[in-house]
Amino acid sequence: MVTIKDVARVAGVSTSTVSRVVRKQGKVGKVCRAKVQKVIDELGYRPNINAQALVSKKSNSLGVVIPLVSMPFFGTLACGAEEATKENHYRVLISNAYGSEKAELDAIDSLVQHRCGAIVFHSMHCSDDTLCDLAEKIPGLVFVNRLIAKIAHRCVWLDNNMGAQEATKHLVSNGHTNIAIVSRKNINPDAQVRLDGVRTAISNAGLQLDNTLIGYGTTADLAGGKEGVSALLDAGKKFTAILAYNDNMAVGIVHELHSRGIRVPQDISVVGFDDLLISVACIPELTTMHYPVREMAHYAANLAIELSDNESSSGKTHLFMPHLIERDSVSNVSTL
Amino acid sequence: MVTIKDVARVAGVSTSTVSRVVRKQGKVGKVCRAKVQKVIDELGYRPNINAQALVSKKSNSLGVVIPLVSMPFFGTLACGAEEATKENHYRVLISNAYGSEKAELDAIDSLVQHRCGAIVFHSMHCSDDTLCDLAEKIPGLVFVNRLIAKIAHRCVWLDNNMGAQEATKHLVSNGHTNIAIVSRKNINPDAQVRLDGVRTAISNAGLQLDNTLIGYGTTADLAGGKEGVSALLDAGKKFTAILAYNDNMAVGIVHELHSRGIRVPQDISVVGFDDLLISVACIPELTTMHYPVREMAHYAANLAIELSDNESSSGKTHLFMPHLIERDSVSNVSTL
DNA sequence: CTGTTAGCGCATTCAA
DNA sequence: TTGAATGCGCTAACAG
């Protein structure tokens, strides 16, 4: 591999000069610059980023820690972060941290070894305290989809409560009064926050949430959706609409209903959350809350990069809002 | 950031000794090792990977170049590569290279600057020649989903032809003789190869492919599927089954048919390709060819890593086979 | 078993 | 405007 020395030797200049033309900074004579550039091209010289990182003490790489890239939600998150990376001449180091706090911590540690100062982290299994400790050690660490009061300015989060309220209001305004919920067993705080939002919206509407109308799925996927709605149905519960924790569960619900001969939305309406591709693959297409993950991750990546080289913690927080996407899985029952 | 020198000083040993205990290799006295380890833990020392890479001339990172991580197929590919990475104590540098040859080449270049010797590349826009040139310069570069004869031992590919034949035979064995195809405008060789496979299988069955029964979509997604099937339908073509280029297009097809009141599979059968999550989100669930991307990427990553540190080009090629997953989108019409 | 020495490839003073 | 010198943090001979 050709090094800066090779270029310097062939061009008959010092390595400092080569370094200057490579980074396009510092004064270099016009002819000298041209000569050096020519040699660079001829030799196909590419600066060694590891060496640059070593000496300049910054790696210009962004770490992205998520449960699993293959899950569309997280793939989209990674994509958003990657976009920001291109604007800043950064690269992205990605790490799947699936299933445990240890996996997440290991991923962060690996990034630290890389002297990767900017990190976007979607944690699933770490406690607020653990995250605070981490944040203290790593100035460029930013959390996505999580709000921790003490380090709110490092959190890029979605108003899940309002989102759930919005979804609920949509159902109420379509005449639904018997609303069921299919959620998932708690892992991170999302599910609980959304449940609170539903509760608020329902009581605001002068109704009250029937706690026996909550079905739980073990996992937040199709199977979990089927499981949750089956529990409700098998218990003989009656309702005209279901609020699902996310699109995957919603699709599972639609399938389960379909296999039982229950029509969506004629017999039961279903609302999802996330607005992933899957919501539009389903028949009927899902009415759902749009979760702007890509934009959030993009924003978070920029924030992480900024924080990592000047510790200006502006103290402000970073809140995004989901919004309703109306499609075909909700019917109006008010005129019945 | 605490360095190896700090540890050495505090522990009262040389940096070499610290280096030895960190890397768990070379002889170190038992008590000495314990003492050093203690200091490492107390100080929270983490070796600087950039420095390690610089001196050892290998970065222990795997590059993954794909069009877009947010697309489930490529997210899964990335996931497979990432798995392999964990087994080898590597990290993954991911790069979206969307839409053009330049984007792909830039991504590779960035990886080269990283001295990232092992790369898994799913190219969409580079010619065989370009790829051969690249392969020559980078011993650890491996191609996924592409076969280039000259560098076959660097290609991890799927038998698209056999896959298409398999799918076709399934339709034929279910009594279908009027089979339409919805494909996409050619970008990389896939589409053409699959078309050839269909042609072969159809003539093997003693039938012949009606060339007017091929509908094209601009993009290989839901919209493309709708577009392709609409072209056929609007032209008044008659057929009892459709072979789609992939699952996304298949789902688009199902939607289009549904909106026209045509039932799947009662009126028209549909077969997809890939076996992504979306195929199971659709109603009816899609019969499709399973594409083992995750396994292939895992394999490719291992191959890239191996190739990058010992250039043993065994000369053998790496072929994977897709297989049929029967679900609910194909009906048997032979008894009609 | 342990320490000393000499770079890896590059950016950054400081002189010239 | 350019070059020489120094060191980033670490590993790899080589001695001892």
XYZ file of C-alpha atoms (C1' of nucleotides) in Angstrom:
704
model
C 0.000 0.000 0.000
C 1.456 3.322 -1.003
C 2.108 5.728 1.854
C 2.530 9.441 2.197
C 6.272 8.926 2.152
C 6.154 7.275 -1.248
C 4.256 10.194 -2.635
C 6.657 12.674 -1.045
C 9.671 10.879 -2.436
C 8.335 10.567 -5.968
C 7.110 14.146 -5.998
C 10.339 15.376 -4.487
C 8.686 17.191 -1.601
C 8.284 16.600 2.105
C 5.531 14.578 3.659
C 4.174 17.718 5.261
C 3.492 19.161 1.863
C 1.746 16.031 0.718
C -0.302 16.052 3.862
C -1.325 19.625 3.142
C -2.525 18.948 -0.351
C -4.344 15.810 0.702
C -6.315 17.647 3.318
C -6.668 20.754 1.165
C -5.594 23.038 3.945
C -2.559 25.140 4.695
C -0.674 27.083 2.087
C 0.805 25.199 -0.824
C 2.202 26.738 -4.009
C 0.064 26.271 -7.036
C 2.542 24.340 -9.167
C 3.699 22.353 -6.182
C 0.141 21.343 -5.380
C -0.486 20.275 -8.955
C 2.678 18.221 -9.035
C 1.848 16.457 -5.809
C -1.729 15.825 -6.849
C -0.473 14.269 -10.045
C 1.746 11.859 -8.158
C -1.102 11.024 -5.800
C -3.302 10.096 -8.714
C -0.624 8.149 -10.517
C 0.325 6.148 -7.472
C -3.262 5.749 -6.369
C -2.396 6.969 -2.919
C -5.159 6.785 -0.333
C -4.493 8.215 3.116
C -4.578 5.697 5.928
C -7.526 6.635 8.059
C -6.279 4.647 11.008
C -3.133 6.700 11.090
C -5.077 9.902 10.710
C -7.362 8.896 13.521
C -4.428 8.006 15.709
C -2.617 11.274 15.332
C -5.599 13.574 15.190
C -7.306 11.763 18.038
C -10.613 11.550 16.261
C -11.853 8.706 14.153
C -14.499 10.360 11.999
C -16.692 7.394 12.409
C -20.158 7.182 13.820
C -21.254 4.175 15.803
C -24.792 2.901 15.437
C -26.006 0.448 18.046
C -29.397 -1.132 17.481
C -30.993 -4.485 18.212
C -30.926 -5.862 14.666
C -30.440 -4.214 11.275
C -32.610 -6.743 9.584
C -35.672 -5.419 11.347
C -37.108 -2.763 9.059
C -37.560 -0.223 11.828
C -33.908 -0.412 12.792
C -32.731 -0.688 9.236
C -34.458 2.602 8.594
C -32.876 4.058 11.702
C -29.454 2.996 10.457
C -30.228 4.531 7.102
C -31.066 7.892 8.586
C -27.838 7.917 10.558
C -25.895 6.927 7.498
C -27.258 9.866 5.536
C -25.956 12.303 8.114
C -22.633 10.548 7.985
C -22.182 11.305 4.305
C -22.684 15.003 4.879
C -19.968 15.035 7.509
C -17.422 12.802 5.838
C -17.940 10.211 8.471
C -18.318 6.471 8.143
C -20.672 4.252 10.098
C -19.732 1.395 12.292
C -22.782 -0.669 12.899
C -23.372 -3.120 15.649
C -26.285 -5.387 16.328
C -26.862 -5.674 20.029
C -29.657 -8.119 20.397
C -31.363 -9.504 23.414
C -29.458 -8.364 26.479
C -27.859 -5.524 28.328
C -24.531 -7.246 27.974
C -24.800 -7.296 24.186
C -25.514 -3.580 24.210
C -22.654 -2.766 26.540
C -20.251 -4.892 24.543
C -21.209 -3.055 21.390
C -20.564 0.301 23.017
C -17.262 -0.941 24.359
C -16.163 -2.023 20.929
C -16.944 1.444 19.651
C -14.969 3.005 22.452
C -11.973 0.937 21.489
C -12.329 2.424 18.069
C -12.172 5.865 19.611
C -15.438 6.389 17.896
C -16.602 9.539 19.635
C -20.052 9.841 18.107
C -22.592 7.139 18.791
C -26.291 6.739 18.114
C -27.783 4.200 20.453
C -31.219 2.613 20.544
C -31.209 0.758 23.811
C -33.635 -1.962 24.642
C -32.248 -3.433 27.807
C -30.262 -0.808 29.697
C -31.663 1.034 32.680
C -31.738 4.814 32.796
C -28.921 4.791 35.313
C -26.694 2.650 33.148
C -27.350 4.950 30.239
C -26.546 8.017 32.324
C -23.211 6.523 33.342
C -22.414 5.786 29.736
C -23.429 9.266 28.657
C -21.092 10.779 31.174
C -18.139 8.842 29.849
C -18.945 9.418 26.187
C -19.817 13.010 25.312
C -20.907 12.101 21.792
C -23.365 9.399 22.824
C -26.958 10.102 21.831
C -30.033 8.042 22.589
C -32.832 7.458 20.157
C -36.389 6.664 21.173
C -35.831 7.224 24.841
C -36.178 10.102 27.223
C -34.054 10.312 30.308
C -34.699 13.518 32.216
C -31.191 14.001 33.545
C -29.702 13.897 30.072
C -32.645 15.074 28.032
C -30.427 17.064 25.697
C -28.827 13.809 24.624
C -32.134 12.135 23.849
C -33.864 12.168 20.502
C -37.284 10.853 21.242
C -40.792 10.503 20.011
C -43.842 11.597 21.883
C -45.294 8.142 22.250
C -47.921 9.351 24.639
C -49.303 11.896 22.211
C -49.049 9.396 19.418
C -51.171 6.924 21.310
C -53.640 9.675 22.142
C -53.833 10.682 18.513
C -54.540 7.130 17.434
C -57.160 6.755 20.115
C -58.882 10.003 19.211
C -59.068 8.875 15.623
C -60.938 5.786 16.709
C -63.213 7.732 19.027
C -64.032 10.238 16.333
C -65.043 7.330 14.164
C -67.564 6.327 16.752
C -65.657 3.576 18.518
C -66.316 3.253 22.213
C -65.226 -0.298 22.835
C -61.539 -0.114 22.126
C -59.171 -2.976 22.787
C -55.412 -2.795 22.995
C -52.865 -5.339 21.874
C -49.520 -4.570 23.370
C -46.400 -6.398 24.238
C -44.778 -7.413 27.428
C -42.683 -4.491 28.631
C -39.037 -4.376 27.780
C -38.281 -0.760 27.215
C -40.613 2.010 28.337
C -42.489 2.511 25.049
C -45.316 0.144 25.618
C -46.212 1.598 28.982
C -46.080 5.173 27.737
C -48.369 4.366 24.853
C -50.766 2.627 27.185
C -50.862 5.747 29.328
C -51.593 7.807 26.247
C -54.519 5.618 25.321
C -55.846 5.815 28.841
C -55.651 9.590 28.822
C -57.367 9.933 25.483
C -60.112 7.541 26.428
C -60.933 9.337 29.627
C -60.696 12.690 27.862
C -63.406 11.394 25.584
C -65.608 10.740 28.580
C -65.180 7.003 28.234
C -63.231 4.623 30.362
C -60.687 2.027 29.483
C -61.705 -1.502 30.255
C -58.547 -3.059 31.647
C -59.645 -6.508 30.608
C -59.538 -5.299 27.033
C -55.753 -5.389 26.903
C -54.210 -8.402 25.206
C -50.509 -9.071 25.437
C -48.165 -10.698 22.994
C -44.841 -12.189 24.004
C -43.046 -10.581 21.114
C -43.729 -7.418 19.155
C -44.147 -9.210 15.855
C -46.846 -10.923 13.832
C -46.954 -13.869 16.207
C -47.282 -11.532 19.161
C -50.159 -9.777 17.479
C -51.986 -13.029 16.852
C -51.333 -14.117 20.405
C -52.618 -10.872 21.888
C -55.804 -10.711 19.915
C -56.478 -14.410 20.365
C -56.340 -13.996 24.111
C -59.019 -11.337 23.863
C -61.193 -13.214 21.419
C -60.929 -16.524 23.216
C -62.011 -14.810 26.410
C -65.139 -13.710 24.599
C -64.371 -10.006 24.804
C -66.379 -7.657 22.620
C -64.902 -4.593 20.940
C -65.069 -2.767 17.647
C -61.507 -1.562 17.352
C -57.955 -2.490 18.281
C -54.972 -0.300 18.932
C -51.825 -2.297 18.224
C -48.439 -1.606 19.755
C -46.880 -1.516 16.297
C -47.448 -2.382 12.660
C -46.063 -5.876 12.928
C -48.486 -6.777 15.670
C -51.268 -5.049 13.772
C -50.621 -7.209 10.746
C -50.621 -10.295 12.926
C -53.960 -9.168 14.291
C -55.403 -8.681 10.826
C -54.301 -12.192 9.896
C -55.787 -13.724 12.987
C -59.074 -11.932 12.478
C -59.112 -12.941 8.847
C -58.584 -16.582 9.697
C -61.513 -16.373 12.089
C -63.701 -14.865 9.417
C -63.781 -11.456 11.061
C -63.492 -8.656 8.532
C -61.235 -5.626 8.878
C -62.441 -2.906 9.015
C -66.114 -3.842 8.620
C -66.291 -5.878 11.821
C -63.245 -4.636 13.676
C -60.979 -1.671 13.000
C -57.239 -1.858 13.545
C -54.663 0.893 14.011
C -50.917 0.307 13.836
C -47.871 2.291 14.858
C -44.630 2.965 12.945
C -45.781 3.173 9.338
C -43.326 0.644 8.015
C -43.527 -0.944 4.596
C -45.451 -3.819 6.087
C -48.391 -1.572 6.879
C -48.946 -1.062 3.196
C -48.386 -4.700 2.300
C -51.338 -5.758 4.375
C -54.858 -5.955 3.020
C -56.483 -3.716 4.001
C -53.658 -1.220 4.118
C -53.153 -0.173 7.696
C -54.139 3.111 9.218
C -51.184 3.821 11.435
C -49.121 6.431 13.267
C -46.135 7.513 11.232
C -42.922 7.263 13.219
C -40.260 9.480 11.620
C -37.325 7.226 12.522
C -35.225 8.090 9.530
C -35.400 11.808 10.251
C -34.837 11.216 13.936
C -31.788 9.075 13.331
C -30.445 11.614 10.879
C -30.890 14.308 13.457
C -29.415 12.158 16.195
C -26.340 11.394 14.136
C -25.702 15.073 13.518
C -26.185 15.757 17.183
C -23.776 13.003 18.161
C -21.141 14.289 15.784
C -21.556 17.827 17.010
C -21.436 16.798 20.636
C -18.369 14.685 20.044
C -16.184 17.540 18.933
C -17.480 20.466 20.897
C -19.175 19.626 24.094
C -21.777 22.338 23.675
C -24.677 20.796 25.501
C -27.245 23.378 24.582
C -29.526 21.862 27.162
C -32.393 21.744 24.739
C -34.303 18.556 24.154
C -35.150 16.879 20.885
C -38.722 15.823 20.525
C -40.409 14.492 17.420
C -44.093 13.966 16.812
C -45.752 11.042 15.106
C -48.767 11.717 12.942
C -51.715 9.733 11.726
C -51.697 8.127 8.309
C -55.211 7.244 7.312
C -55.578 4.186 5.171
C -58.143 1.449 5.066
C -58.210 -0.421 8.341
C -60.571 1.824 10.258
C -64.272 2.118 9.649
C -66.719 4.703 10.897
C -69.303 3.150 13.176
C -70.912 6.332 14.468
C -73.854 6.185 12.120
C -74.741 2.625 12.995
C -8.251 8.541 27.399
C -5.953 6.205 29.282
C -3.185 4.673 27.196
C -1.000 1.660 27.437
C 1.709 3.848 28.894
C -0.500 4.903 31.759
C -1.206 1.315 32.602
C 2.471 0.420 32.356
C 3.476 3.275 34.631
C 0.878 2.571 37.291
C 1.540 -1.155 37.216
C 5.273 -0.596 37.234
C 5.939 -2.678 34.147
C 6.819 -2.037 30.524
C 4.288 -1.373 27.812
C 5.224 -4.637 26.144
C 4.064 -6.529 29.156
C 0.787 -4.675 29.203
C 0.406 -5.349 25.525
C 0.946 -9.026 26.160
C -1.698 -9.320 28.819
C -4.151 -7.290 26.784
C -3.805 -9.549 23.812
C -3.556 -12.656 25.957
C -0.536 -13.916 24.112
C 3.124 -14.306 24.853
C 4.482 -15.407 28.202
C 3.630 -13.336 31.249
C 4.172 -14.352 34.864
C 1.067 -15.196 36.771
C 1.329 -12.549 39.446
C 2.521 -9.988 36.967
C -0.443 -10.661 34.740
C -2.847 -10.344 37.618
C -1.291 -7.081 38.713
C -1.491 -5.605 35.247
C -5.036 -6.801 34.732
C -6.013 -5.151 37.975
C -4.620 -1.821 36.843
C -6.332 -2.185 33.483
C -9.651 -2.677 35.176
C -9.144 0.112 37.667
C -8.114 2.589 35.047
C -10.703 1.378 32.568
C -8.075 1.028 29.902
C -9.319 0.129 26.413
C -6.749 -0.481 23.697
C -6.869 1.945 20.789
C -7.898 -0.087 17.802
C -6.677 2.531 15.365
C -3.183 2.232 16.747
C -3.399 -1.541 16.683
C -4.546 -1.445 13.097
C -1.787 0.920 12.165
C 1.021 -1.129 13.532
C -0.309 -4.567 12.732
C -1.394 -3.459 9.264
C -4.817 -4.992 9.543
C -7.943 -3.287 10.681
C -10.090 -6.200 11.761
C -13.064 -4.581 10.211
C -15.344 -5.893 7.532
C -16.860 -3.564 4.986
C -20.395 -4.163 3.797
C -21.485 -2.321 0.684
C -25.134 -2.597 -0.288
C -27.701 -0.354 -1.925
C -29.677 0.520 1.200
C -29.833 -1.037 4.662
C -33.406 -0.035 5.101
C -34.507 -2.465 2.430
C -35.282 -5.717 4.237
C -33.358 -7.857 1.791
C -30.192 -5.859 2.314
C -30.776 -5.427 5.995
C -30.828 -9.191 6.248
C -27.686 -9.397 4.174
C -25.973 -6.963 6.530
C -27.157 -9.025 9.460
C -25.653 -12.202 8.121
C -22.325 -10.505 7.587
C -22.463 -9.024 11.050
C -22.913 -12.454 12.602
C -19.723 -13.695 11.006
C -18.000 -10.606 12.250
C -18.712 -11.433 15.860
C -17.134 -14.866 15.525
C -13.945 -13.325 14.189
C -13.668 -10.342 16.495
C -14.249 -8.047 13.592
C -16.448 -4.972 13.349
C -18.593 -3.952 10.432
C -18.326 -0.767 8.504
C -21.479 -0.350 6.539
C -22.024 1.804 3.547
C -25.138 2.470 1.545
C -24.275 2.837 -2.103
C -27.503 3.686 -3.787
C -28.330 4.404 -7.345
C -25.098 4.640 -9.277
C -21.770 3.103 -10.047
C -20.083 6.157 -8.604
C -21.799 5.673 -5.266
C -20.601 2.079 -5.174
C -17.045 2.962 -6.102
C -16.936 5.754 -3.548
C -18.056 3.368 -0.861
C -15.322 0.915 -1.742
C -12.763 3.699 -1.788
C -13.757 4.801 1.664
C -13.252 1.266 2.878
C -9.837 1.125 1.265
C -8.823 4.245 3.138
C -9.760 2.391 6.256
C -7.388 -0.364 5.251
C -10.394 -2.550 5.586
C -9.152 -5.674 3.846
C -12.319 -7.715 3.928
C -15.332 -6.477 2.023
C -18.715 -7.951 1.154
C -20.196 -6.187 -1.827
C -23.611 -6.423 -3.410
C -23.204 -4.452 -6.594
C -26.089 -3.128 -8.579
C -24.441 -0.854 -11.096
C -20.903 -2.009 -11.768
C -19.962 -3.977 -14.853
C -18.197 -7.299 -14.617
C -14.992 -5.687 -15.809
C -15.095 -2.993 -13.183
C -15.666 -5.610 -10.544
C -12.759 -7.695 -11.815
C -10.433 -4.703 -11.592
C -11.571 -4.064 -8.063
C -11.133 -7.698 -7.127
C -7.591 -7.638 -8.364
C -6.690 -4.689 -6.182
C -8.475 -5.967 -3.086
C -7.827 -9.617 -2.255
C -10.492 -9.701 0.441
C -13.298 -8.399 -1.734
C -16.210 -10.825 -2.156
C -19.305 -10.394 -4.280
C -22.747 -11.467 -3.207
C -25.537 -12.351 -5.593
C -23.388 -12.182 -8.688
C -21.380 -14.630 -10.708
C -18.395 -13.483 -12.690
C -16.653 -16.376 -14.355
C -13.121 -15.002 -14.151
C -13.363 -14.571 -10.397
C -15.924 -17.209 -9.572
C -14.125 -18.150 -6.369
C -14.826 -14.652 -5.085
C -18.538 -14.834 -5.838
C -21.194 -16.041 -3.446
C -24.225 -16.429 -5.592
C -27.647 -17.917 -5.878
C -28.814 -20.120 -8.665
C -31.457 -17.747 -9.928
C -32.032 -19.817 -13.007
C -32.859 -22.968 -11.055
C -34.936 -20.923 -8.646
C -37.054 -19.586 -11.468
C -37.365 -23.085 -12.899
C -38.447 -24.425 -9.547
C -41.110 -21.776 -9.199
C -42.330 -22.404 -12.702
C -42.475 -26.153 -12.208
C -44.557 -25.643 -9.109
C -47.078 -23.717 -11.145
C -47.036 -26.245 -13.944
C -47.531 -29.117 -11.552
C -50.555 -27.284 -10.240
C -52.044 -27.330 -13.682
C -51.161 -23.832 -14.849
C -50.398 -23.498 -18.537
C -50.998 -19.799 -19.038
C -48.270 -18.290 -16.938
C -47.507 -14.588 -16.918
C -44.367 -12.937 -15.633
C -44.000 -9.632 -13.887
C -40.404 -8.564 -13.880
C -38.464 -5.392 -13.665
C -36.435 -3.397 -16.067
C -32.937 -4.838 -16.049
C -30.323 -3.268 -13.853
C -28.215 -6.137 -12.662
C -28.306 -9.553 -14.316
C -30.829 -11.209 -11.971
C -33.960 -10.438 -13.841
C -32.685 -11.783 -17.136
C -31.360 -14.970 -15.561
C -34.676 -15.652 -13.892
C -36.490 -15.037 -17.114
C -34.256 -17.587 -18.802
C -35.053 -20.054 -16.066
C -38.754 -19.627 -16.558
C -38.343 -20.068 -20.279
C -36.403 -23.274 -19.801
C -38.901 -24.740 -17.373
C -41.836 -23.859 -19.546
C -40.384 -25.469 -22.618
C -39.281 -28.477 -20.571
C -42.923 -28.873 -19.657
C -43.804 -29.029 -23.322
C -45.392 -25.613 -23.228
C -44.170 -22.385 -24.668
C -43.743 -18.994 -23.139
C -45.932 -16.320 -24.596
C -43.631 -13.319 -24.812
C -46.545 -10.918 -24.630
C -47.264 -12.298 -21.194
C -44.365 -10.443 -19.616
C -45.217 -7.249 -17.768
C -42.516 -4.869 -16.632
C -42.394 -2.589 -13.643
C -40.092 0.393 -13.428
C -39.025 -0.443 -9.914
C -38.807 -3.740 -8.075
C -41.271 -2.717 -5.398
C -45.013 -2.714 -4.769
C -45.577 0.053 -7.282
C -43.579 -1.840 -9.886
C -45.677 -4.911 -9.264
C -48.890 -3.010 -9.740
C -47.535 -1.383 -12.847
C -46.430 -4.667 -14.365
C -49.641 -6.530 -13.779
C -51.763 -3.580 -14.835
C -50.009 -3.484 -18.173
C -50.945 -7.102 -18.704
C -54.502 -6.762 -17.507
C -55.175 -3.555 -19.386
C -53.970 -5.253 -22.556
C -56.622 -7.874 -21.999
C -54.189 -10.729 -21.494
C -55.485 -13.959 -20.044
C -53.514 -16.107 -17.607
C -54.045 -18.120 -14.470
C -50.757 -17.510 -12.690
C -48.059 -14.905 -12.277
C -44.404 -15.342 -11.486
C -43.150 -12.169 -9.831
C -39.541 -10.995 -9.837
C -39.610 -10.700 -6.072
C -41.876 -10.579 -3.045
C -42.338 -6.845 -3.110
C -43.614 -6.931 -6.648
C -45.737 -9.952 -5.814
C -47.420 -8.075 -3.012
C -48.053 -5.151 -5.331
C -49.617 -7.593 -7.751
C -51.867 -9.048 -5.089
C -53.023 -5.566 -4.166
C -53.734 -4.601 -7.736
C -55.671 -7.791 -8.355
C -57.583 -7.300 -5.146
C -58.561 -3.782 -6.092
C -59.872 -5.100 -9.396
C -61.899 -7.744 -7.651
C -59.720 -10.592 -8.840
C -59.131 -13.151 -6.117
C -55.781 -14.709 -5.253
C -55.379 -17.623 -5.573
C -58.878 -18.604 -6.720
C -58.756 -16.575 -9.915
C -55.041 -16.024 -10.314
C -52.100 -17.617 -8.521
C -49.021 -15.605 -7.595
C -45.500 -16.739 -6.732
C -42.902 -14.463 -5.196
C -39.150 -14.635 -4.759
C -36.994 -13.881 -1.665
C -39.201 -15.001 1.211
C -38.987 -11.741 3.118
C -41.211 -10.804 6.017
C -43.521 -9.048 3.619
C -44.464 -12.319 1.984
C -46.097 -13.417 5.177
C -47.735 -10.067 5.844
C -49.762 -10.346 2.711
C -53.166 -11.987 2.565
C -53.003 -14.616 1.248
C -49.548 -15.439 2.497
C -47.256 -15.732 -0.473
C -45.890 -18.932 -1.919
C -42.361 -17.918 -2.730
C -38.784 -19.014 -3.346
C -36.690 -18.773 -0.215
C -33.504 -16.790 -0.802
C -30.978 -17.637 1.917
C -29.382 -14.182 2.006
C -28.475 -14.260 5.646
C -26.572 -17.518 5.300
C -24.970 -16.346 2.094
C -23.814 -13.093 3.621
C -22.518 -14.939 6.644
C -20.582 -17.240 4.387
C -19.365 -14.364 2.235
C -18.107 -12.462 5.253
C -16.108 -15.435 6.439
C -14.727 -15.893 2.974
C -13.746 -12.234 2.732
C -11.985 -12.368 6.074
C -10.163 -15.532 5.150
C -9.121 -14.200 1.770
C -7.937 -10.956 3.306
C -5.317 -12.540 5.465
C -4.192 -15.506 3.470
C -4.677 -15.246 -0.203
C -5.606 -18.890 -0.585
C -7.904 -18.716 -3.541
C -9.071 -22.288 -3.470
C -10.596 -21.751 -6.875
C -13.850 -23.251 -5.812
C -17.094 -21.408 -6.310
C -19.837 -20.715 -3.829
C -23.293 -21.519 -4.994
C -26.460 -21.486 -2.957
C -29.850 -22.843 -3.888
C -33.214 -21.255 -3.250
C -36.108 -23.488 -2.377
C -39.835 -23.283 -2.609
C -41.910 -22.234 0.366
C -45.501 -23.231 -0.152
C -48.067 -20.961 1.356
C -51.441 -19.789 0.168
C -51.114 -17.879 -3.051
C -51.158 -20.755 -5.487
C -54.187 -22.846 -6.342
C -54.396 -26.122 -8.149
C -56.307 -25.771 -11.389
C -55.564 -29.158 -12.865
C -58.854 -30.718 -11.829
C -60.932 -27.951 -13.320
C 9.515 -14.159 31.745
C 10.334 -9.059 30.987
C 12.221 -4.627 29.159
C 14.368 -1.845 25.311
C 14.226 -0.251 20.803
C 12.297 0.875 16.632
C 8.946 1.999 13.781
C 3.580 1.765 11.632
C 1.457 6.405 8.586
C 0.298 10.565 9.459
C -0.458 15.709 11.334
C 1.574 19.319 13.637
C 4.574 22.404 15.668
C 8.496 25.215 14.678
C 12.147 27.023 11.745
C 13.796 28.463 7.620
C 5.503 28.591 1.046
C 8.122 24.524 2.502
C 10.783 21.050 5.362
C 12.633 18.786 9.684
C 11.504 17.027 13.800
C 8.407 14.994 17.071
C 5.005 11.930 18.732
C 0.006 9.790 18.528
C -0.712 4.443 20.905
C 0.615 0.389 19.937
C 3.242 -4.150 18.413
C 7.230 -6.692 17.249
C 11.729 -8.138 17.186
C 15.569 -8.548 20.038
C 18.122 -8.768 24.300
C 18.682 -10.004 28.717
